[in-house]
Short mmCIF file of C-alpha atoms in Angstrom, two decimals:
data_model
loop_
_atom_site.label_atom_id
_atom_site.label_comp_id
_atom_site.label_asym_id
_atom_site.label_seq_id
_atom_site.Cartn_x
_atom_site.Cartn_y
_atom_site.Cartn_z
CA UNK A 1424 0.00 0.00 0.00
CA UNK A 1425 2.82 2.38 0.87
CA UNK A 1426 4.32 1.97 -2.61
CA UNK A 1427 1.11 3.20 -4.20
CA UNK A 1428 0.67 6.33 -2.08
CA UNK A 1429 2.81 8.66 -4.26
CA UNK A 1430 0.83 7.60 -7.33
CA UNK A 1431 -2.46 8.32 -5.56
CA UNK A 1432 -1.23 11.76 -4.51
CA UNK A 1433 0.03 12.49 -8.03
CA UNK A 1434 -3.37 11.52 -9.43
CA UNK A 1435 -5.17 13.84 -7.01
CA UNK A 1436 -2.75 16.64 -7.79
CA UNK A 1437 -3.29 16.13 -11.53
CA UNK A 1438 -7.06 16.16 -11.05
CA UNK A 1439 -6.90 19.40 -9.06
CA UNK A 1440 -4.61 20.95 -11.66
CA UNK A 1441 -6.89 19.96 -14.52
CA UNK A 1442 -10.03 21.35 -12.83
CA UNK A 1443 -8.49 24.67 -11.81
CA UNK A 1444 -6.68 25.15 -15.11
CA UNK A 1445 -9.87 24.47 -17.05
CA UNK A 1446 -11.76 27.08 -15.04
CA UNK A 1447 -9.05 29.66 -15.68
CA UNK A 1448 -8.83 28.96 -19.41
CA UNK A 1449 -12.63 29.10 -19.81
CA UNK A 1450 -12.88 32.34 -17.86
CA UNK A 1451 -14.96 30.82 -15.05
CA UNK A 1452 -12.19 32.16 -12.84
CA UNK A 1453 -11.78 35.69 -14.15
CA UNK A 1454 -8.46 37.46 -14.69
CA UNK A 1455 -7.46 39.07 -11.40
CA UNK A 1456 -9.82 36.99 -9.25
CA UNK A 1457 -8.29 36.34 -5.82
CA UNK A 1458 -8.61 33.09 -3.90
CA UNK A 1459 -7.08 31.10 -1.08
CA UNK A 1460 -5.47 27.70 -1.04
CA UNK A 1461 -8.29 26.51 1.20
CA UNK A 1462 -10.92 27.82 -1.19
CA UNK A 1463 -9.27 26.01 -4.09
CA UNK A 1464 -9.17 22.79 -2.07
CA UNK A 1465 -12.87 23.08 -1.22
CA UNK A 1466 -13.73 23.71 -4.87
CA UNK A 1467 -12.01 20.60 -6.20
CA UNK A 1468 -13.02 18.48 -3.21
CA UNK A 1469 -9.47 17.59 -2.26
CA UNK A 1470 -7.07 17.95 0.63
CA UNK A 1471 -4.71 20.89 0.59
CA UNK A 1472 -1.49 19.00 -0.26
CA UNK A 1473 -2.42 17.98 -3.84
CA UNK A 1474 -4.04 21.38 -4.38
CA UNK A 1475 -0.87 23.09 -3.20
CA UNK A 1476 1.07 21.08 -5.80
CA UNK A 1477 -1.49 21.96 -8.47
CA UNK A 1478 -1.19 25.66 -7.62
CA UNK A 1479 2.59 25.45 -7.93
CA UNK A 1480 2.14 24.08 -11.46
CA UNK A 1481 -0.32 26.83 -12.34
CA UNK A 1482 2.19 29.44 -11.14
CA UNK A 1483 4.82 27.83 -13.37
CA UNK A 1484 2.33 28.06 -16.26
CA UNK A 1485 1.94 31.80 -15.50
CA UNK A 1486 -1.80 31.34 -15.07
CA UNK A 1487 -1.86 32.43 -11.40
CA UNK A 1488 0.31 34.65 -9.21
CA UNK A 1489 1.12 34.41 -5.51
CA UNK A 1490 -0.10 37.42 -3.52
CA UNK A 1491 0.79 36.32 0.00
CA UNK A 1492 1.13 33.12 1.97
CA UNK A 1493 -1.48 30.73 0.56
CA UNK A 1494 -3.36 33.48 -1.25
CA UNK A 1495 -3.36 33.71 -5.04
CA UNK A 1496 -4.89 35.55 -7.97
CA UNK A 1497 -5.64 34.51 -11.50
CA UNK A 1498 -3.01 36.19 -13.67
CA UNK A 1499 -4.45 39.46 -14.98
CA UNK A 1500 -4.60 40.18 -18.69
CA UNK A 1501 -2.83 43.32 -19.89
CA UNK A 1502 -2.94 44.27 -23.55
CA UNK A 1503 0.81 44.82 -23.65
CA UNK A 1504 1.41 41.29 -22.39
CA UNK A 1505 -1.08 39.94 -24.93
CA UNK A 1506 1.01 41.45 -27.73
CA UNK A 1507 4.19 40.02 -26.19
CA UNK A 1508 2.59 36.59 -26.07
CA UNK A 1509 1.59 36.78 -29.72
CA UNK A 1510 5.08 38.01 -30.67
CA UNK A 1511 6.72 34.99 -29.01
CA UNK A 1512 4.23 32.59 -30.55
CA UNK A 1513 4.89 34.19 -33.96
CA UNK A 1514 8.62 33.53 -33.59
CA UNK A 1515 8.13 29.88 -32.65
CA UNK A 1516 5.41 29.05 -35.16
CA UNK A 1517 7.27 30.77 -37.98
CA UNK A 1518 10.05 28.25 -37.42
CA UNK A 1519 7.85 25.19 -36.87
CA UNK A 1520 5.91 26.04 -40.04
CA UNK A 1521 9.09 26.64 -42.04
CA UNK A 1522 10.47 23.26 -40.99
CA UNK A 1523 7.16 21.46 -41.54
CA UNK A 1524 6.72 22.70 -45.13
CA UNK A 1525 7.25 19.79 -47.49
CA UNK A 1526 7.76 17.33 -44.62
CA UNK A 1527 4.17 16.51 -43.68
CA UNK A 1528 2.98 13.23 -45.18
CA UNK A 1529 -0.48 12.36 -46.47
CA UNK A 1530 -1.62 10.85 -43.18
CA UNK A 1531 -0.56 13.93 -41.26
CA UNK A 1532 -2.31 16.19 -43.74
CA UNK A 1533 -5.56 14.23 -43.49
CA UNK A 1534 -5.37 14.43 -39.71
CA UNK A 1535 -4.82 18.18 -39.91
CA UNK A 1536 -7.73 18.55 -42.33
CA UNK A 1537 -10.03 16.63 -39.97
CA UNK A 1538 -9.08 18.96 -37.13
CA UNK A 1539 -10.20 21.88 -39.30
CA UNK A 1540 -13.66 20.47 -39.96
CA UNK A 1541 -15.70 21.78 -37.04
CA UNK A 1542 -16.76 25.36 -36.32
CA UNK A 1543 -18.35 26.80 -33.18
CA UNK A 1544 -21.30 28.81 -31.89
CA UNK A 1545 -20.25 32.00 -30.03
CA UNK A 1546 -23.23 31.53 -27.71
CA UNK A 1547 -22.33 27.91 -26.87
CA UNK A 1548 -19.36 27.64 -24.45
CA UNK A 1549 -19.02 23.88 -24.99
CA UNK A 1550 -18.72 24.29 -28.75
CA UNK A 1551 -16.04 26.95 -28.22
CA UNK A 1552 -14.14 24.55 -25.97
CA UNK A 1553 -14.30 21.80 -28.62
CA UNK A 1554 -13.19 24.23 -31.30
CA UNK A 1555 -10.25 25.41 -29.21
CA UNK A 1556 -9.18 21.83 -28.48
CA UNK A 1557 -9.14 21.11 -32.22
CA UNK A 1558 -7.32 24.37 -32.90
CA UNK A 1559 -4.67 23.50 -30.31
CA UNK A 1560 -4.21 20.01 -31.75
CA UNK A 1561 -3.87 21.50 -35.22
CA UNK A 1562 -1.05 23.85 -34.25
CA UNK A 1563 0.68 21.17 -32.21
CA UNK A 1564 0.46 18.77 -35.15
CA UNK A 1565 2.15 21.33 -37.42
CA UNK A 1566 4.83 21.83 -34.76
CA UNK A 1567 5.42 18.07 -34.47
CA UNK A 1568 5.78 17.87 -38.24
CA UNK A 1569 8.74 20.25 -37.92
CA UNK A 1570 10.72 17.35 -36.47
CA UNK A 1571 12.02 19.49 -33.60
CA UNK A 1572 10.52 18.34 -30.27
CA UNK A 1573 12.05 21.26 -28.40
CA UNK A 1574 10.00 23.68 -30.47
CA UNK A 1575 6.90 21.62 -29.64
CA UNK A 1576 7.75 21.92 -25.93
CA UNK A 1577 8.16 25.68 -26.25
CA UNK A 1578 4.86 26.10 -28.06
CA UNK A 1579 2.70 24.08 -25.66
CA UNK A 1580 2.69 26.51 -22.68
CA UNK A 1581 2.08 29.43 -25.03
CA UNK A 1582 -1.03 27.70 -26.33
CA UNK A 1583 -2.16 27.25 -22.71
CA UNK A 1584 -1.73 30.94 -21.92
CA UNK A 1585 -3.43 31.97 -25.12
CA UNK A 1586 -6.44 29.68 -24.73
CA UNK A 1587 -8.26 31.92 -22.27
CA UNK A 1588 -7.67 34.91 -24.56
CA UNK A 1589 -9.09 33.06 -27.54
CA UNK A 1590 -12.01 31.73 -25.49
CA UNK A 1591 -13.14 35.24 -24.59
CA UNK A 1592 -12.43 36.48 -28.11
CA UNK A 1593 -14.46 33.74 -29.78
CA UNK A 1594 -17.42 34.50 -27.52
CA UNK A 1595 -17.53 37.94 -29.13
CA UNK A 1596 -16.66 37.04 -32.71
CA UNK A 1597 -17.98 34.47 -35.19
CA UNK A 1598 -14.73 33.56 -36.95
CA UNK A 1599 -15.20 29.82 -37.26
CA UNK A 1600 -15.48 29.71 -41.07
CA UNK A 1601 -12.56 32.14 -41.51
CA UNK A 1602 -10.31 30.08 -39.22
CA UNK A 1603 -11.18 26.86 -41.06
CA UNK A 1604 -10.29 28.57 -44.35
CA UNK A 1605 -6.97 29.80 -42.88
CA UNK A 1606 -6.10 26.32 -41.64
CA UNK A 1607 -6.82 24.71 -45.00
CA UNK A 1608 -4.78 27.34 -46.81
CA UNK A 1609 -1.89 26.49 -44.50
CA UNK A 1610 -2.31 22.78 -45.18
CA UNK A 1611 -2.14 23.41 -48.94
CA UNK A 1612 1.05 25.42 -48.56
CA UNK A 1613 2.61 22.77 -46.32
CA UNK A 1614 1.71 19.97 -48.72
CA UNK A 1615 3.19 21.90 -51.65
CA UNK A 1616 6.36 22.65 -49.73
CA UNK A 1617 5.81 26.38 -50.26
CA UNK A 1618 7.78 27.59 -47.26
CA UNK A 1619 7.29 31.33 -47.75
CA UNK A 1620 3.59 30.92 -48.38
CA UNK A 1621 3.14 28.62 -45.38
CA UNK A 1622 4.93 31.04 -43.03
CA UNK A 1623 2.84 33.87 -44.47
CA UNK A 1624 -0.32 31.88 -43.72
CA UNK A 1625 0.64 31.36 -40.08
CA UNK A 1626 1.40 35.07 -39.79
CA UNK A 1627 -2.05 35.86 -41.15
CA UNK A 1628 -3.68 33.51 -38.65
CA UNK A 1629 -1.88 35.06 -35.71
CA UNK A 1630 -2.52 38.62 -36.91
CA UNK A 1631 -6.24 37.88 -37.25
CA UNK A 1632 -6.33 36.22 -33.82
CA UNK A 1633 -4.59 39.21 -32.24
CA UNK A 1634 -7.06 41.56 -33.90
CA UNK A 1635 -9.97 39.49 -32.54
CA UNK A 1636 -8.55 39.43 -29.00
CA UNK A 1637 -7.72 43.15 -29.12
CA UNK A 1638 -11.27 44.00 -30.17
CA UNK A 1639 -12.68 41.85 -27.37
CA UNK A 1640 -10.35 43.66 -24.96
CA UNK A 1641 -11.51 47.07 -26.22
CA UNK A 1642 -15.14 45.95 -25.97
CA UNK A 1643 -14.63 45.16 -22.29
CA UNK A 1644 -14.99 41.39 -22.66
CA UNK A 1645 -12.12 40.77 -20.26
CA UNK A 1646 -13.47 43.29 -17.75
CA UNK A 1647 -16.88 41.64 -17.80
CA UNK A 1648 -15.59 38.10 -17.23
CA UNK A 1649 -17.02 37.48 -13.77
CA UNK A 1650 -15.88 35.12 -11.05
CA UNK A 1651 -18.75 32.65 -10.86
CA UNK A 1652 -17.53 30.45 -7.98
CA UNK A 1653 -16.39 31.19 -4.46
CA UNK A 1654 -12.73 30.32 -3.96
CA UNK A 1655 -12.13 32.25 -0.76
CA UNK A 1656 -12.95 29.53 1.71
CA UNK A 1657 -16.23 31.07 2.81
CA UNK A 1658 -15.93 34.76 1.93
CA UNK A 1659 -16.44 36.61 -1.35
CA UNK A 1660 -13.37 36.71 -3.60
#
């Protein structure tokens, strides 16, 4: 029994991490919302040790910040940081796309095309979540096709940070058909080995995404994202 205890704790920590991260990325926990370690533990129905480990991982992911002993806040969203995030992602995906051009095989291309197939309803949070999962898998698949696993590792946390931005942006913009078109244009360029065109396509996608997020920011979408659960261990957050 003793041998299995670390695995049980790791499982509980992973569960707590997954629940809290999902709430942050979907905006259920709003940018800037403050909470306690105890409140987080009560929310996920776990003891404080695995939650403490989950919170440490979320800090490493830059999704929360430590305010004081055992008190945290969801990382706020500042427009300047949004631009920085897009700039870094542009650097990485320019290289993954350049390397992937002409290297993707037929099976990879069909998988990418399938990921492009579904759109979303701005009024349906679950459809946005599905769409974002497919979008993430698409960009990770292109990165894997580059043949450089270190670039894949660099891209993954950026996609995590960006997911909550895109979630709020997609709620205020019906861009499903446009994004599908952009993805398929990128696939065509990758298949043809047109490196310059493929990199240009990824730049267009990121520019359009930044414009969408910026407009949502200007429209107050991020300000109006309300904390819908109590994470303060019995008091209002």
